[in-house]
Tab-separated table of C-alpha atoms in Angstrom:
chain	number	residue	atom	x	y	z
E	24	UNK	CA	116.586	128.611	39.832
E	25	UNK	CA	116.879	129.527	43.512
E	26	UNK	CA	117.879	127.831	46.557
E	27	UNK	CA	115.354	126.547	49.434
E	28	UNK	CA	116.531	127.294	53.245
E	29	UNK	CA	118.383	124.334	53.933
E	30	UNK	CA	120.692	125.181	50.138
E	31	UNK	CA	118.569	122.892	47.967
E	32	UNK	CA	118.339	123.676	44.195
E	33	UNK	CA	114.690	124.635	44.244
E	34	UNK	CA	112.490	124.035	40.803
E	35	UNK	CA	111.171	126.723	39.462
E	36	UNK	CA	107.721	125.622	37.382
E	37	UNK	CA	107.861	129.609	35.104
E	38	UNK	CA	110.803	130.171	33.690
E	39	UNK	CA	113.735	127.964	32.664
E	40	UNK	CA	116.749	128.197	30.524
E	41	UNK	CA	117.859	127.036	26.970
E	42	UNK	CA	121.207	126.810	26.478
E	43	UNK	CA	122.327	127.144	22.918
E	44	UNK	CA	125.254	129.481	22.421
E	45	UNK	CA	124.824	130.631	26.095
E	46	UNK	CA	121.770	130.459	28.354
E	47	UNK	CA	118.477	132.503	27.449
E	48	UNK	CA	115.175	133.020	29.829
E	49	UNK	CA	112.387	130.806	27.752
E	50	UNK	CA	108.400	129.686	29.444
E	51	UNK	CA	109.037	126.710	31.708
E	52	UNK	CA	106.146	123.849	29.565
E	53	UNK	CA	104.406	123.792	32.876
E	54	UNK	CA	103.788	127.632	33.146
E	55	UNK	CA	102.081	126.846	29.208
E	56	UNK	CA	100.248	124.343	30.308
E	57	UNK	CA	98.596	125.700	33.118
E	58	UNK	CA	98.132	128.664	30.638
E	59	UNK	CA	96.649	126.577	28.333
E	60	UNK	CA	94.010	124.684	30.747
E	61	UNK	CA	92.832	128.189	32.208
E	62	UNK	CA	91.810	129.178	28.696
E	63	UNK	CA	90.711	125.376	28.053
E	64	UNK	CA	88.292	126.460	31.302
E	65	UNK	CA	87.512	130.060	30.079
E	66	UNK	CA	86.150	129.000	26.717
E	67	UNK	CA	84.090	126.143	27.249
E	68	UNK	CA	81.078	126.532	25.747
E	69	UNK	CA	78.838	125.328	27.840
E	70	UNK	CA	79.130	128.257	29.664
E	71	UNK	CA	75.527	129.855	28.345
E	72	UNK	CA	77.637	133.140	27.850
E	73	UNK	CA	77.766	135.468	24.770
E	74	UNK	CA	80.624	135.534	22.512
E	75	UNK	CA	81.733	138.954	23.905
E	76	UNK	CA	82.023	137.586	27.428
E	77	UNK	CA	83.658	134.657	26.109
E	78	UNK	CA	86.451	136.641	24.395
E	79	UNK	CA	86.913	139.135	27.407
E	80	UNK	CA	87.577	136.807	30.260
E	81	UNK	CA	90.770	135.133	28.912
E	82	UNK	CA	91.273	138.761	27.484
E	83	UNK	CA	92.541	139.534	31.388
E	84	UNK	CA	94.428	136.147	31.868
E	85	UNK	CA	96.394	136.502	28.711
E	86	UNK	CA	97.463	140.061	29.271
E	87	UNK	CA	98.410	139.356	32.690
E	88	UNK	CA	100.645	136.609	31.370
E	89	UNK	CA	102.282	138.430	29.021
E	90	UNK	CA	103.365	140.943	31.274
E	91	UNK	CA	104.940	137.870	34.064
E	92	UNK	CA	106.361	136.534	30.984
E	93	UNK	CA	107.651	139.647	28.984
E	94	UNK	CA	110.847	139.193	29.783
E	95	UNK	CA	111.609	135.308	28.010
E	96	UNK	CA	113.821	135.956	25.102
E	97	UNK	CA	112.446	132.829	23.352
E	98	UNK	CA	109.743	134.171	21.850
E	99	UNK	CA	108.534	130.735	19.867
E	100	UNK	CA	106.281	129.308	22.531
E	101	UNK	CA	104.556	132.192	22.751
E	102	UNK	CA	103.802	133.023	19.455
E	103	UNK	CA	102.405	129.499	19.037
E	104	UNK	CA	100.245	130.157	22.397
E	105	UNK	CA	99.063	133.091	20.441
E	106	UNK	CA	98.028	130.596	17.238
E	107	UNK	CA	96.377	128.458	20.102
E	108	UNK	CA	94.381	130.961	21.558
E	109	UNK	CA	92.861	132.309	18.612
E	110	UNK	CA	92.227	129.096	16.811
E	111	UNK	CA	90.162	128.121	20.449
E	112	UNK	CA	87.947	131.451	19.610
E	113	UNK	CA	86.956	130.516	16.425
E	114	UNK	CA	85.887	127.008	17.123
C-alpha cells in the first residue's frame, strides 16, 4: 500500500497482504476478478471463432498476468485460476 499526495493510505486493487506468521504478497480478489471476467469475455462462444483462436487470445492475457503477478508468494489462488481457466476451455 502506498500513500496519495496529501499522505492518505491509498488502496491498492493487485496485490495485498496475508498475515499469518508474518506478512506475505498474495492476488488482491479484485485483480482475480477482473482476471476472471476478461477470460469470461475471451471465451464466449458466440464469438463465431475457431477453437484455436479461442484458446490463443486469453493465451496472451494469462501470460501477461502471470508475469505482473509472479512475484505473490501465495500461490493457492492461482493455481485454482489455473483449474478455472481450463475447465472454461473445455466447456
Amino acid at each position: 500500500m502506498g500513500r496519495d499526495w496529501k499522505g492518505r493510505r491509498r488502496k491498492d486493487d493487485r496485490l495485498s497482504t496475508v498475515s499469518r506468521n508474518g506478512a506475505r504478497l498474495k492476488v488482491a480478489n479484485k485483480a482475480i476478478d477482473k482476471l476472471k471476467d476478461r477470460v469470461r469475455e475471451l471465451t464466449r462462444r458466440t464469438r463465431g471463432t475457431s477453437i484455436g483462436a479461442i484458446v490463443a487470445e486469453p493465451r496472451q492475457t494469462l501470460l501477461g498476468w502471470k508475469a505482473y503477478f509472479g512475484i505473490a508468494e501465495v500461490l493457492s489462488p492461482l493455481r485454482d485460476i489455473d483449474k478455472w481457466v481450463r475447465r472454461k476451455l473445455r466447456c
